[in-house]
PDB file of C-alpha atoms in Angstrom:
ATOM      1  CA  UNK A   8      27.688 -30.565 -14.036  1.00 36.00           C
ATOM      2  CA  UNK A   9      26.472 -33.018 -11.383  1.00 39.00           C
ATOM      3  CA  UNK A  10      26.093 -30.221  -8.837  1.00 42.00           C
ATOM      4  CA  UNK A  11      24.113 -28.138 -11.343  1.00 42.00           C
ATOM      5  CA  UNK A  12      21.825 -31.075 -12.158  1.00 39.00           C
ATOM      6  CA  UNK A  13      21.317 -31.771  -8.456  1.00 41.00           C
ATOM      7  CA  UNK A  14      20.463 -28.120  -7.918  1.00 56.00           C
ATOM      8  CA  UNK A  15      17.964 -28.193 -10.808  1.00 61.00           C
ATOM      9  CA  UNK A  16      16.444 -31.393  -9.415  1.00 57.00           C
ATOM     10  CA  UNK A  17      16.035 -29.828  -5.974  1.00 83.00           C
ATOM     11  CA  UNK A  18      14.501 -26.745  -7.573  1.00 85.00           C
ATOM     12  CA  UNK A  19      12.035 -28.906  -9.501  1.00 87.00           C
ATOM     13  CA  UNK A  20      11.147 -30.839  -6.352  1.00 87.00           C
ATOM     14  CA  UNK A  21      10.653 -27.632  -4.401  1.00 86.00           C
ATOM     15  CA  UNK A  22       8.443 -26.175  -7.104  1.00 88.00           C
ATOM     16  CA  UNK A  23       6.399 -29.372  -7.237  1.00 90.00           C
ATOM     17  CA  UNK A  24       5.888 -29.117  -3.478  1.00 89.00           C
ATOM     18  CA  UNK A  25       4.740 -25.508  -3.750  1.00 88.00           C
ATOM     19  CA  UNK A  26       2.355 -26.401  -6.558  1.00 90.00           C
ATOM     20  CA  UNK A  27       0.931 -29.245  -4.465  1.00 91.00           C
ATOM     21  CA  UNK A  28       0.461 -26.966  -1.428  1.00 89.00           C
ATOM     22  CA  UNK A  29      -1.113 -24.273  -3.575  1.00 90.00           C
ATOM     23  CA  UNK A  30      -3.451 -26.865  -5.060  1.00 90.00           C
ATOM     24  CA  UNK A  31      -4.698 -27.688  -1.578  1.00 91.00           C
ATOM     25  CA  UNK A  32      -4.583 -24.120  -0.215  1.00 90.00           C
ATOM     26  CA  UNK A  33      -4.835 -21.891  -3.324  1.00 86.00           C
ATOM     27  CA  UNK A  34      -5.267 -18.581  -1.506  1.00 86.00           C
ATOM     28  CA  UNK A  35      -3.547 -19.226   1.810  1.00 88.00           C
ATOM     29  CA  UNK A  36      -1.376 -16.136   2.397  1.00 86.00           C
ATOM     30  CA  UNK A  37       1.533 -17.977   4.016  1.00 90.00           C
ATOM     31  CA  UNK A  38       1.734 -20.628   1.297  1.00 91.00           C
ATOM     32  CA  UNK A  39       1.464 -17.938  -1.345  1.00 92.00           C
ATOM     33  CA  UNK A  40       4.176 -15.865   0.289  1.00 93.00           C
ATOM     34  CA  UNK A  41       6.588 -18.803   0.397  1.00 91.00           C
ATOM     35  CA  UNK A  42       5.849 -19.636  -3.238  1.00 92.00           C
ATOM     36  CA  UNK A  43       6.338 -15.983  -4.177  1.00 94.00           C
ATOM     37  CA  UNK A  44       9.713 -15.928  -2.454  1.00 92.00           C
ATOM     38  CA  UNK A  45      10.671 -19.136  -4.270  1.00 91.00           C
ATOM     39  CA  UNK A  46       9.736 -17.671  -7.664  1.00 92.00           C
ATOM     40  CA  UNK A  47      11.521 -14.384  -6.972  1.00 92.00           C
ATOM     41  CA  UNK A  48      14.636 -16.209  -5.748  1.00 90.00           C
ATOM     42  CA  UNK A  49      14.642 -18.151  -9.008  1.00 91.00           C
ATOM     43  CA  UNK A  50      14.196 -15.019 -11.117  1.00 94.00           C
ATOM     44  CA  UNK A  51      10.628 -15.890 -12.086  1.00 94.00           C
ATOM     45  CA  UNK A  52       8.595 -12.877 -10.922  1.00 96.00           C
ATOM     46  CA  UNK A  53       5.956 -13.413 -13.624  1.00 97.00           C
ATOM     47  CA  UNK A  54       5.120 -16.784 -12.075  1.00 95.00           C
ATOM     48  CA  UNK A  55       4.711 -15.124  -8.682  1.00 96.00           C
ATOM     49  CA  UNK A  56       2.470 -12.448 -10.160  1.00 97.00           C
ATOM     50  CA  UNK A  57       0.387 -15.078 -11.970  1.00 96.00           C
ATOM     51  CA  UNK A  58      -0.020 -16.890  -8.654  1.00 94.00           C
ATOM     52  CA  UNK A  59      -1.472 -13.782  -6.982  1.00 95.00           C
ATOM     53  CA  UNK A  60      -3.657 -12.948  -9.994  1.00 96.00           C
ATOM     54  CA  UNK A  61      -5.179 -16.443  -9.847  1.00 93.00           C
ATOM     55  CA  UNK A  62      -5.843 -16.026  -6.136  1.00 93.00           C
ATOM     56  CA  UNK A  63      -7.563 -12.675  -6.736  1.00 95.00           C
ATOM     57  CA  UNK A  64      -9.688 -14.256  -9.458  1.00 94.00           C
ATOM     58  CA  UNK A  65     -10.535 -17.222  -7.209  1.00 91.00           C
ATOM     59  CA  UNK A  66     -11.332 -15.108  -4.133  1.00 91.00           C
ATOM     60  CA  UNK A  67     -12.325 -11.676  -5.485  1.00 93.00           C
ATOM     61  CA  UNK A  68     -13.844 -10.625  -2.162  1.00 94.00           C
ATOM     62  CA  UNK A  69     -10.452 -10.788  -0.400  1.00 93.00           C
ATOM     63  CA  UNK A  70      -8.976  -7.291  -0.323  1.00 96.00           C
ATOM     64  CA  UNK A  71      -5.710  -8.543   1.224  1.00 93.00           C
ATOM     65  CA  UNK A  72      -4.950 -10.635  -1.857  1.00 94.00           C
ATOM     66  CA  UNK A  73      -5.467  -7.633  -4.109  1.00 96.00           C
ATOM     67  CA  UNK A  74      -3.280  -5.454  -1.921  1.00 96.00           C
ATOM     68  CA  UNK A  75      -0.517  -8.083  -1.912  1.00 95.00           C
ATOM     69  CA  UNK A  76      -0.711  -8.379  -5.694  1.00 97.00           C
ATOM     70  CA  UNK A  77      -0.353  -4.605  -6.026  1.00 98.00           C
ATOM     71  CA  UNK A  78       2.637  -4.618  -3.673  1.00 96.00           C
ATOM     72  CA  UNK A  79       4.320  -7.360  -5.689  1.00 96.00           C
ATOM     73  CA  UNK A  80       3.680  -5.467  -8.922  1.00 98.00           C
ATOM     74  CA  UNK A  81       5.258  -2.322  -7.471  1.00 97.00           C
ATOM     75  CA  UNK A  82       8.281  -4.360  -6.371  1.00 95.00           C
ATOM     76  CA  UNK A  83       8.635  -5.529  -9.971  1.00 96.00           C
ATOM     77  CA  UNK A  84       8.498  -1.941 -11.315  1.00 97.00           C
ATOM     78  CA  UNK A  85       5.027  -2.474 -12.725  1.00 98.00           C
ATOM     79  CA  UNK A  86       3.337   0.510 -11.097  1.00 98.00           C
ATOM     80  CA  UNK A  87       0.737   0.960 -13.844  1.00 98.00           C
ATOM     81  CA  UNK A  88      -0.505  -2.596 -13.303  1.00 98.00           C
ATOM     82  CA  UNK A  89      -0.499  -2.062  -9.537  1.00 98.00           C
ATOM     83  CA  UNK A  90      -2.566   1.084  -9.977  1.00 98.00           C
ATOM     84  CA  UNK A  91      -5.091  -0.860 -12.050  1.00 98.00           C
ATOM     85  CA  UNK A  92      -5.377  -3.509  -9.320  1.00 98.00           C
ATOM     86  CA  UNK A  93      -5.896  -0.837  -6.645  1.00 98.00           C
ATOM     87  CA  UNK A  94      -8.391   1.095  -8.786  1.00 98.00           C
ATOM     88  CA  UNK A  95     -10.369  -2.122  -9.249  1.00 97.00           C
ATOM     89  CA  UNK A  96     -10.186  -2.647  -5.487  1.00 97.00           C
ATOM     90  CA  UNK A  97     -11.793   0.692  -4.705  1.00 97.00           C
ATOM     91  CA  UNK A  98     -14.470  -0.009  -7.305  1.00 96.00           C
ATOM     92  CA  UNK A  99     -15.243  -3.416  -5.788  1.00 95.00           C
ATOM     93  CA  UNK A 100     -14.942  -2.586  -2.093  1.00 96.00           C
ATOM     94  CA  UNK A 101     -15.406   1.192  -1.865  1.00 97.00           C
ATOM     95  CA  UNK A 102     -14.189   1.124   1.748  1.00 96.00           C
ATOM     96  CA  UNK A 103     -12.024   3.513   3.707  1.00 95.00           C
ATOM     97  CA  UNK A 104      -9.271   0.885   3.776  1.00 95.00           C
ATOM     98  CA  UNK A 105      -9.286   0.360   0.014  1.00 97.00           C
ATOM     99  CA  UNK A 106      -9.126   4.100  -0.634  1.00 98.00           C
ATOM    100  CA  UNK A 107      -6.425   4.537   1.993  1.00 96.00           C
ATOM    101  CA  UNK A 108      -4.328   1.844   0.311  1.00 97.00           C
ATOM    102  CA  UNK A 109      -4.718   3.613  -3.028  1.00 98.00           C
ATOM    103  CA  UNK A 110      -3.733   6.888  -1.351  1.00 98.00           C
ATOM    104  CA  UNK A 111      -0.577   5.311   0.107  1.00 97.00           C
ATOM    105  CA  UNK A 112       0.293   3.941  -3.342  1.00 98.00           C
ATOM    106  CA  UNK A 113       0.042   7.401  -4.897  1.00 98.00           C
ATOM    107  CA  UNK A 114       1.964   8.977  -2.041  1.00 97.00           C
ATOM    108  CA  UNK A 115       4.809   6.486  -2.528  1.00 96.00           C
ATOM    109  CA  UNK A 116       4.897   7.446  -6.208  1.00 96.00           C
ATOM    110  CA  UNK A 117       5.136  11.111  -5.232  1.00 96.00           C
ATOM    111  CA  UNK A 118       1.707  11.963  -6.627  1.00 97.00           C
ATOM    112  CA  UNK A 119       0.408  13.922  -3.643  1.00 97.00           C
ATOM    113  CA  UNK A 120      -2.613  15.296  -5.491  1.00 97.00           C
ATOM    114  CA  UNK A 121      -3.912  11.821  -6.347  1.00 98.00           C
ATOM    115  CA  UNK A 122      -2.972  10.628  -2.846  1.00 98.00           C
ATOM    116  CA  UNK A 123      -4.977  13.465  -1.311  1.00 98.00           C
ATOM    117  CA  UNK A 124      -8.028  12.798  -3.494  1.00 98.00           C
ATOM    118  CA  UNK A 125      -7.979   9.098  -2.598  1.00 98.00           C
ATOM    119  CA  UNK A 126      -7.538   9.918   1.085  1.00 97.00           C
ATOM    120  CA  UNK A 127     -10.509  12.277   0.945  1.00 97.00           C
ATOM    121  CA  UNK A 128     -12.549   9.370  -0.415  1.00 97.00           C
ATOM    122  CA  UNK A 129     -11.305   7.227   2.487  1.00 96.00           C
ATOM    123  CA  UNK A 130     -12.335   9.890   4.993  1.00 95.00           C
ATOM    124  CA  UNK A 131     -15.791  10.092   3.431  1.00 94.00           C
ATOM    125  CA  UNK A 132     -16.169   6.362   4.085  1.00 94.00           C
ATOM    126  CA  UNK A 133     -14.648   6.306   7.569  1.00 91.00           C
ATOM    127  CA  UNK A 134     -17.074   6.472  10.458  1.00 83.00           C
ATOM    128  CA  UNK A 135     -16.338   9.352  12.793  1.00 80.00           C
ATOM    129  CA  UNK A 136     -13.634  10.836  10.544  1.00 72.00           C
ATOM    130  CA  UNK A 137     -10.640   9.269  12.262  1.00 87.00           C
ATOM    131  CA  UNK A 138      -8.072  11.760  13.505  1.00 92.00           C
ATOM    132  CA  UNK A 139      -5.275   9.685  12.011  1.00 93.00           C
ATOM    133  CA  UNK A 140      -6.883  10.038   8.568  1.00 95.00           C
ATOM    134  CA  UNK A 141      -7.428  13.751   9.171  1.00 96.00           C
ATOM    135  CA  UNK A 142      -3.757  14.056  10.136  1.00 97.00           C
ATOM    136  CA  UNK A 143      -2.678  12.241   6.971  1.00 96.00           C
ATOM    137  CA  UNK A 144      -4.883  14.510   4.863  1.00 97.00           C
ATOM    138  CA  UNK A 145      -3.512  17.670   6.465  1.00 98.00           C
ATOM    139  CA  UNK A 146       0.019  16.364   5.973  1.00 97.00           C
ATOM    140  CA  UNK A 147      -0.660  15.919   2.239  1.00 97.00           C
ATOM    141  CA  UNK A 148      -2.204  19.383   2.094  1.00 98.00           C
ATOM    142  CA  UNK A 149       0.945  20.841   3.645  1.00 98.00           C
ATOM    143  CA  UNK A 150       3.012  19.105   0.968  1.00 96.00           C
ATOM    144  CA  UNK A 151       0.731  20.592  -1.698  1.00 96.00           C
ATOM    145  CA  UNK A 152       1.021  24.061  -0.148  1.00 96.00           C
ATOM    146  CA  UNK A 153      -2.642  24.194   0.942  1.00 97.00           C
ATOM    147  CA  UNK A 154      -1.655  25.630   4.306  1.00 98.00           C
ATOM    148  CA  UNK A 155      -4.942  27.306   5.212  1.00 98.00           C
ATOM    149  CA  UNK A 156      -6.937  24.116   4.796  1.00 97.00           C
ATOM    150  CA  UNK A 157      -4.235  22.118   6.600  1.00 98.00           C
ATOM    151  CA  UNK A 158      -4.357  24.606   9.458  1.00 97.00           C
ATOM    152  CA  UNK A 159      -8.145  24.288   9.735  1.00 97.00           C
ATOM    153  CA  UNK A 160      -7.813  20.526   9.991  1.00 97.00           C
ATOM    154  CA  UNK A 161      -4.983  20.820  12.516  1.00 97.00           C
ATOM    155  CA  UNK A 162      -7.101  23.016  14.763  1.00 96.00           C
ATOM    156  CA  UNK A 163      -9.977  20.515  14.645  1.00 95.00           C
ATOM    157  CA  UNK A 164      -7.780  17.635  15.837  1.00 96.00           C
ATOM    158  CA  UNK A 165      -7.956  16.901  19.549  1.00 95.00           C
ATOM    159  CA  UNK A 166      -4.818  14.758  19.809  1.00 95.00           C
ATOM    160  CA  UNK A 167      -2.037  17.229  20.777  1.00 95.00           C
ATOM    161  CA  UNK A 168       0.755  15.258  19.076  1.00 95.00           C
ATOM    162  CA  UNK A 169      -1.079  15.258  15.726  1.00 95.00           C
ATOM    163  CA  UNK A 170      -2.076  18.896  16.068  1.00 96.00           C
ATOM    164  CA  UNK A 171       1.443  20.035  16.953  1.00 96.00           C
ATOM    165  CA  UNK A 172       3.093  17.995  14.205  1.00 97.00           C
ATOM    166  CA  UNK A 173       0.807  19.686  11.702  1.00 98.00           C
ATOM    167  CA  UNK A 174       1.333  23.148  13.153  1.00 97.00           C
ATOM    168  CA  UNK A 175       5.091  22.615  12.999  1.00 97.00           C
ATOM    169  CA  UNK A 176       4.869  21.296   9.447  1.00 97.00           C
ATOM    170  CA  UNK A 177       2.910  24.362   8.420  1.00 97.00           C
ATOM    171  CA  UNK A 178       5.536  26.650   9.927  1.00 97.00           C
ATOM    172  CA  UNK A 179       8.278  24.754   8.106  1.00 96.00           C
ATOM    173  CA  UNK A 180       6.378  25.170   4.863  1.00 96.00           C
ATOM    174  CA  UNK A 181       6.103  28.905   5.658  1.00 96.00           C
ATOM    175  CA  UNK A 182       9.902  28.972   5.924  1.00 97.00           C
ATOM    176  CA  UNK A 183       9.818  29.443   9.690  1.00 96.00           C
ATOM    177  CA  UNK A 184      12.037  26.646  11.072  1.00 95.00           C
ATOM    178  CA  UNK A 185      12.508  28.415  14.408  1.00 96.00           C
ATOM    179  CA  UNK A 186       8.744  28.603  14.930  1.00 95.00           C
ATOM    180  CA  UNK A 187       8.402  24.972  13.879  1.00 95.00           C
ATOM    181  CA  UNK A 188      11.070  23.926  16.369  1.00 94.00           C
ATOM    182  CA  UNK A 189       9.242  25.754  19.178  1.00 94.00           C
ATOM    183  CA  UNK A 190       6.094  23.769  18.405  1.00 93.00           C
ATOM    184  CA  UNK A 191       7.917  20.468  18.008  1.00 88.00           C
ATOM    185  CA  UNK A 192       9.593  20.909  21.385  1.00 84.00           C
TER     186      UNK A 192
END
């Protein structure tokens, strides 16, 4: 019993310290990350989520806070809430990075169609149409079976590694592993 009470006392002291630090630095990512770890370790994920929601409300112009909140929500099997946070992010920021983050979220859920649409929005907002974004788009198109469009993108990419990865992926999708291997080599 004494050990349990001592443990509870230490937990209370630790939480008080986190609350004090968060009071002084309410949106500092390192402080928030330590507090999040504390709450998760003590089986209190809702407190961690509330912490990040407050930070987003306090500093709505900080995309990193929103992204971290969405990540935490996904880790807690709350994908619908994470999607809402990321949808709000693209509405507020409307940047290539915000759309790319939403695309990655959908891709991780296995929703390649939504991932592709979000990535297309990112490309529209990216200056110079980055080859890495073009590669990611073509990769999603291959997954969706849109091989002709993926091939057109692959041929427009100057970076040989990207171009060859896409060409090989297209051949794999066409059930030609030998041809894909030739390209990959």
